[in-house]
CSV table of C-alpha atoms in Angstrom, one decimal:
chain,number,residue,atom,x,y,z
A,83,ASN,CA,-8.0,-21.7,10.6
A,84,ALA,CA,-7.3,-18.1,10.8
A,85,GLU,CA,-3.7,-18.6,11.9
A,86,TYR,CA,-2.7,-21.3,9.6
A,87,MET,CA,-4.3,-19.1,7.1
A,88,GLY,CA,-2.3,-16.2,8.2
A,89,ALA,CA,1.1,-18.3,8.2
A,90,ARG,CA,0.5,-19.8,4.9
A,91,GLN,CA,-0.2,-16.2,3.3
A,92,LYS,CA,3.0,-15.2,4.9
A,93,ARG,CA,5.0,-18.2,3.5
A,94,GLU,CA,3.6,-17.5,0.0
A,95,TYR,CA,4.4,-13.8,0.1
A,96,LEU,CA,8.0,-14.5,1.0
A,97,TYR,CA,8.2,-17.0,-1.8
A,98,ARG,CA,7.0,-14.5,-4.3
A,99,LYS,CA,9.3,-11.9,-3.0
A,100,SER,CA,12.1,-14.4,-3.5
A,101,LEU,CA,11.2,-14.9,-7.1
A,102,GLU,CA,10.8,-11.2,-7.7
A,103,ALA,CA,14.8,-10.3,-7.3
A,104,LYS,CA,15.2,-13.1,-10.0
A,105,GLU,CA,12.3,-11.7,-12.4
A,106,LEU,CA,13.9,-8.4,-12.1
A,107,SER,CA,17.7,-9.9,-13.0
A,108,ILE,CA,16.1,-11.5,-16.1
A,109,LEU,CA,14.2,-8.4,-17.4
A,110,GLU,CA,17.4,-6.2,-16.6
A,111,ARG,CA,19.2,-8.5,-18.9
A,112,LYS,CA,16.3,-8.5,-21.8
A,113,ARG,CA,16.6,-4.7,-21.4
A,114,LYS,CA,20.2,-4.7,-22.4
A,115,ILE,CA,19.7,-7.2,-25.3
A,116,LYS,CA,16.6,-5.3,-26.8
A,117,GLU,CA,18.8,-1.9,-26.8
A,118,ALA,CA,21.9,-3.7,-28.4
A,119,LEU,CA,19.1,-5.1,-31.0
A,120,GLN,CA,17.7,-1.6,-31.4
A,121,GLU,CA,20.6,0.5,-31.6
A,122,GLY,CA,22.3,-2.3,-34.0
A,123,LYS,CA,25.2,-2.7,-31.2
A,124,LYS,CA,26.5,-6.0,-30.6
A,125,VAL,CA,25.3,-8.0,-27.7
A,126,PRO,CA,27.3,-7.7,-24.4
A,127,THR,CA,29.3,-10.4,-24.2
A,128,GLU,CA,28.4,-11.6,-20.8
A,129,LEU,CA,24.7,-11.8,-22.2
A,130,ALA,CA,26.0,-13.8,-25.6
A,131,LYS,CA,25.1,-17.1,-24.5
A,132,GLU,CA,21.4,-16.6,-23.7
A,133,ALA,CA,20.9,-14.1,-26.5
A,134,GLU,CA,19.2,-16.2,-28.5
A,135,ARG,CA,16.8,-17.4,-26.1
A,136,LEU,CA,15.6,-14.1,-24.6
A,137,LYS,CA,15.3,-12.4,-28.0
A,138,ASN,CA,12.4,-14.9,-28.2
A,139,GLU,CA,10.8,-14.2,-25.1
A,140,ILE,CA,11.1,-10.2,-25.5
A,141,ASP,CA,9.1,-10.6,-28.9
A,142,LEU,CA,6.6,-12.5,-26.5
A,143,ASP,CA,6.5,-10.0,-23.7
A,144,ASP,CA,4.3,-7.0,-23.5
A,145,PRO,CA,7.0,-4.0,-24.0
A,146,ASP,CA,4.6,-2.1,-20.8
A,147,LEU,CA,4.7,-5.2,-18.6
A,148,GLY,CA,6.9,-4.8,-16.0
A,149,VAL,CA,7.6,-7.5,-12.8
A,150,HIS,CA,5.0,-8.1,-10.7
A,151,THR,CA,6.3,-6.9,-7.2
A,152,HIS,CA,6.1,-7.1,-3.5
A,153,ILE,CA,4.9,-3.7,-3.6
A,154,ASP,CA,1.5,-5.2,-6.0
A,155,ASP,CA,1.1,-7.4,-3.0
A,156,GLU,CA,1.4,-5.3,0.0
A,157,TYR,CA,-1.4,-3.2,-1.6
A,158,ALA,CA,-3.5,-5.4,-3.5
A,159,SER,CA,-6.4,-4.4,-1.6
A,160,ALA,CA,-5.9,-0.3,-2.0
A,161,GLY,CA,-9.1,0.8,-3.6
A,162,VAL,CA,-11.1,-2.1,-2.9
A,163,LYS,CA,-11.4,-2.1,0.8
A,164,GLU,CA,-11.7,1.1,2.7
A,165,PRO,CA,-8.5,1.2,5.0
A,166,LYS,CA,-9.1,0.6,8.9
A,167,ILE,CA,-6.6,2.3,10.9
A,168,LEU,CA,-5.8,1.5,14.5
A,169,LEU,CA,-3.7,4.5,16.5
A,170,THR,CA,-1.5,4.1,19.6
A,171,THR,CA,1.6,5.0,21.2
A,172,SER,CA,4.4,3.8,22.9
A,173,ARG,CA,3.8,2.5,26.3
A,174,ASP,CA,3.5,4.9,29.6
A,175,PRO,CA,2.6,7.8,27.3
A,176,SER,CA,2.8,11.7,28.5
A,177,SER,CA,-0.5,13.6,28.4
A,178,ARG,CA,0.6,15.6,25.9
A,179,LEU,CA,1.5,12.4,23.4
A,180,THR,CA,-2.1,11.5,24.8
A,181,GLN,CA,-3.5,14.6,23.5
A,182,PHE,CA,-1.5,14.6,20.3
A,183,LEU,CA,-2.9,11.0,19.6
A,184,LYS,CA,-6.6,12.1,20.5
A,185,GLU,CA,-6.4,14.7,17.2
A,186,MET,CA,-4.5,12.7,15.1
A,187,ARG,CA,-7.4,10.0,15.5
A,188,LEU,CA,-9.7,12.6,13.9
A,189,MET,CA,-7.3,12.6,10.7
A,190,PHE,CA,-8.0,9.1,9.6
A,191,PRO,CA,-11.6,8.0,8.7
A,192,ASN,CA,-12.2,4.6,10.1
A,193,ALA,CA,-9.7,4.8,12.9
A,194,GLU,CA,-9.7,3.6,16.1
A,195,ARG,CA,-7.6,5.0,19.1
A,196,LEU,CA,-5.9,2.3,21.5
A,197,ASN,CA,-4.7,3.2,24.9
A,198,ARG,CA,-1.9,0.7,24.9
A,199,GLY,CA,-0.9,0.7,28.8
A,200,ASN,CA,1.8,-1.8,29.0
A,201,MET,CA,0.8,-4.3,26.1
A,202,GLU,CA,3.8,-5.8,24.4
A,203,ILE,CA,4.2,-5.2,20.6
A,204,ASN,CA,3.7,-9.0,19.6
A,205,LEU,CA,0.3,-8.5,21.3
A,206,LEU,CA,-0.3,-5.2,19.9
A,207,VAL,CA,0.1,-7.0,16.4
A,208,ASP,CA,-1.8,-10.0,17.0
A,209,THR,CA,-5.3,-7.7,18.0
A,210,CYS,CA,-4.5,-5.8,14.9
A,211,ARG,CA,-4.7,-9.1,12.9
A,212,THR,CA,-7.4,-10.2,14.5
A,213,ASN,CA,-9.7,-7.4,14.0
A,214,GLU,CA,-8.5,-7.0,9.9
A,215,VAL,CA,-6.5,-3.7,10.9
A,216,SER,CA,-4.8,-2.5,7.4
A,217,ASP,CA,-2.4,0.0,9.3
A,218,LEU,CA,-1.1,0.2,12.5
A,219,ILE,CA,0.3,3.8,13.5
A,220,ILE,CA,2.7,4.1,16.6
A,221,PHE,CA,3.4,7.8,17.9
A,222,THR,CA,6.5,8.4,19.9
A,223,GLU,CA,7.9,10.9,22.3
A,224,THR,CA,11.2,12.3,23.9
A,225,ARG,CA,10.7,13.8,27.3
A,226,GLY,CA,6.7,14.5,26.5
A,227,GLU,CA,7.2,15.8,23.1
A,228,PRO,CA,6.0,13.7,20.5
A,229,ASP,CA,8.9,12.6,18.1
A,230,GLY,CA,8.2,9.5,16.3
A,231,MET,CA,5.5,7.8,13.8
A,232,ILE,CA,5.7,4.3,12.8
A,233,VAL,CA,3.5,3.1,10.0
A,234,SER,CA,3.0,-0.2,9.7
A,235,HIS,CA,1.0,-1.8,6.9
A,236,PHE,CA,-1.1,-5.3,7.1
A,237,PRO,CA,-0.7,-8.2,6.7
A,238,PHE,CA,2.9,-8.1,4.7
A,239,GLY,CA,4.5,-4.7,5.5
A,240,PRO,CA,6.1,-2.3,4.4
A,241,THR,CA,6.8,-0.6,7.8
A,242,VAL,CA,8.0,3.0,7.5
A,243,TYR,CA,9.5,5.1,10.5
A,244,PHE,CA,9.6,8.8,10.6
A,245,THR,CA,10.6,11.2,12.8
A,246,ILE,CA,8.2,14.0,14.2
A,247,SER,CA,9.7,17.8,14.4
A,248,ASN,CA,7.8,20.9,15.6
A,249,PRO,CA,4.4,19.2,16.7
A,250,ILE,CA,2.0,21.8,17.1
A,251,LEU,CA,-1.6,20.5,18.4
A,252,ARG,CA,-4.8,22.4,17.7
A,253,HIS,CA,-5.5,24.5,20.8
A,254,ASP,CA,-1.8,26.5,19.6
A,255,ILE,CA,-3.2,27.1,16.3
A,256,PRO,CA,-5.0,30.7,16.0
A,257,ASN,CA,-8.4,30.9,14.6
A,258,ARG,CA,-8.5,27.5,13.9
A,259,GLY,CA,-11.4,25.8,12.1
A,260,THR,CA,-13.6,23.2,13.5
A,261,MET,CA,-12.8,19.2,13.1
A,262,SER,CA,-14.6,18.1,10.0
A,263,GLU,CA,-15.1,14.3,9.6
A,264,ALA,CA,-15.6,14.3,5.7
A,265,TYR,CA,-13.4,12.3,3.9
A,266,PRO,CA,-10.4,14.8,2.8
A,267,HIS,CA,-8.9,15.6,-0.4
A,268,LEU,CA,-5.2,14.8,-0.3
A,269,ILE,CA,-2.7,17.1,-1.6
A,270,PHE,CA,0.8,15.6,-2.3
A,271,HIS,CA,3.9,17.8,-3.5
A,272,SER,CA,7.1,17.3,-4.6
A,273,PHE,CA,7.4,13.4,-4.0
A,274,SER,CA,8.9,12.6,-7.6
A,275,SER,CA,11.7,10.2,-7.0
A,276,LYS,CA,10.9,6.3,-6.7
A,277,LEU,CA,11.4,6.3,-3.0
A,278,GLY,CA,9.3,9.6,-2.8
A,279,THR,CA,6.4,7.7,-4.6
A,280,ARG,CA,6.8,4.8,-2.1
A,281,ILE,CA,6.5,7.1,0.7
A,282,MET,CA,3.7,9.2,-0.9
A,283,ASN,CA,1.7,6.0,-1.5
A,284,VAL,CA,2.5,4.6,2.2
A,285,LEU,CA,0.4,7.8,3.5
A,286,LYS,CA,-2.1,7.8,0.7
A,287,PHE,CA,-3.4,4.3,1.2
A,288,LEU,CA,-3.9,5.5,5.3
A,289,PHE,CA,-7.4,7.3,3.5
A,290,PRO,CA,-9.9,6.1,1.7
A,291,PRO,CA,-10.7,8.4,-1.4
A,292,PRO,CA,-12.9,11.5,-0.7
A,293,LYS,CA,-16.5,12.5,-1.8
A,294,PRO,CA,-16.1,15.3,-4.7
A,295,ASP,CA,-18.2,17.7,-2.5
A,296,SER,CA,-15.6,17.4,0.8
A,297,LYS,CA,-14.7,20.8,1.9
A,298,ARG,CA,-11.5,19.3,3.9
A,299,THR,CA,-7.7,18.9,2.8
A,300,VAL,CA,-4.7,17.0,3.9
A,301,SER,CA,-1.4,18.0,2.6
A,302,PHE,CA,1.7,16.5,2.4
A,303,ILE,CA,4.4,19.0,1.2
A,304,ASN,CA,7.8,18.1,0.6
A,305,PHE,CA,10.2,20.5,1.3
A,306,ASP,CA,13.8,19.7,1.6
A,307,ASP,CA,13.2,16.1,2.5
A,308,TYR,CA,10.9,17.1,5.3
A,309,ILE,CA,7.3,16.0,4.7
A,310,LEU,CA,5.1,19.5,6.2
A,311,PHE,CA,1.6,18.1,7.3
A,312,ARG,CA,-1.1,20.5,6.9
A,313,HIS,CA,-5.0,20.3,7.4
A,314,HIS,CA,-7.6,22.6,6.5
A,315,THR,CA,-10.9,23.3,5.5
A,316,TYR,CA,-12.3,25.7,2.7
A,317,GLU,CA,-15.4,27.3,1.5
A,318,LYS,CA,-16.3,28.8,-1.8
A,319,LYS,CA,-18.3,31.4,-2.5
A,320,GLY,CA,-18.4,32.5,-6.2
A,321,LYS,CA,-14.8,32.3,-7.2
A,322,GLU,CA,-13.6,33.0,-3.6
A,323,VAL,CA,-11.9,30.4,-1.5
A,324,THR,CA,-11.6,30.8,2.0
A,325,LEU,CA,-9.1,28.6,3.4
A,326,GLN,CA,-8.9,27.7,7.2
A,327,GLU,CA,-6.2,25.7,9.1
A,328,VAL,CA,-7.7,23.3,11.5
A,329,GLY,CA,-4.2,21.4,12.8
A,330,PRO,CA,-2.6,20.1,14.5
A,331,ARG,CA,0.3,20.7,12.3
A,332,PHE,CA,3.9,19.1,12.1
A,333,GLU,CA,7.0,18.2,10.0
A,334,LEU,CA,7.6,14.1,9.2
A,335,LYS,CA,11.2,12.7,8.3
A,336,PRO,CA,11.6,9.2,6.7
A,337,TYR,CA,14.8,7.6,7.8
A,338,LEU,CA,13.9,3.6,7.5
A,339,ILE,CA,11.3,1.4,5.3
A,340,LYS,CA,11.5,-2.3,6.8
A,341,LEU,CA,9.7,-5.1,4.3
A,342,GLY,CA,7.5,-6.6,7.3
A,343,THR,CA,5.2,-5.7,9.7
A,344,VAL,CA,6.4,-3.4,13.0
A,345,GLU,CA,7.1,-6.7,15.2
A,346,SER,CA,9.2,-8.7,13.2
A,347,LYS,CA,12.8,-9.2,13.7
A,348,THR,CA,13.7,-10.7,10.7
A,349,ALA,CA,12.2,-8.4,8.1
A,350,ASP,CA,14.7,-7.1,5.2
A,351,THR,CA,15.5,-3.4,5.0
A,352,GLU,CA,14.3,-1.9,2.1
A,353,TRP,CA,15.7,1.8,2.3
A,354,ALA,CA,17.6,3.4,5.5
A,355,LEU,CA,18.3,6.9,5.3
A,356,ARG,CA,22.3,7.6,5.6
A,357,PRO,CA,24.0,10.9,6.9
A,358,TYR,CA,26.0,12.1,3.7
A,359,MET,CA,29.6,13.2,4.3
A,360,ASN,CA,29.5,16.5,2.1
A,361,THR,CA,26.3,18.0,4.0
A,362,ALA,CA,26.7,21.4,2.1
A,363,LYS,CA,25.6,19.3,-1.4
A,364,ARG,CA,23.1,16.7,0.1
A,365,ARG,CA,21.7,14.6,-2.4
A,366,LYS,CA,17.6,14.8,-1.8
A,367,VAL,CA,15.8,11.6,-1.8
A,368,LEU,CA,12.2,12.2,-2.2
A,369,SER,CA,11.9,14.6,-5.1
């Protein structure tokens, strides 16, 4: 049955993930030996015993072949199946958060909005699994102001936690454009680090590929580790392009990535934002 299949899938995924660390360790040792051989240097002492065996394996390896990682498994169906998104809120939402949810539902093609009521997180996750949802997005608030977004990818994770700041809903945007239902072109700017690429992919795979003639754009602009979210439509007349903001708009800041779905109490932490001692020269993590 579906529950048994889901449990078996998860066991297989966790098993492959445990092998991944071992594979990465072997790959790193091979790299060190390969570098030493190419540069005519002595093989590092700690690798001397296995150097001959690993050297033979290096010769058989495709140099461009990396380790198959849990990230490959998480997004295996990306590009094959269109994402199916479920959006909801923390329990007992304010009217402002409810309105924000309605506007965000229109952001994502193939998205459904769920009025959560008092539904517990485990039941929410079961609903997602039963309905083959690809991503669950939960919006949270403090004193009636939207202040958080959780994106949980199914069936294995990851789950990424963001803070939301400066949310401006559509009715507060002057001269706003009309909401289009076309699949949007995505614009990502300055996500060049490994973590930046990871966050970019989590956001990118919430959207299906657009048609070339789509006149709608959704932008994620990284500025000093804050991700500016903007939504526009455009018209092209000859060489003139007219851009019109549709809204809503806000800033996102990622602070936690868990290797599992949102209800899991035992999921490993892949990354967590740490406060830096020297804030004057804080290291940027997304670019």
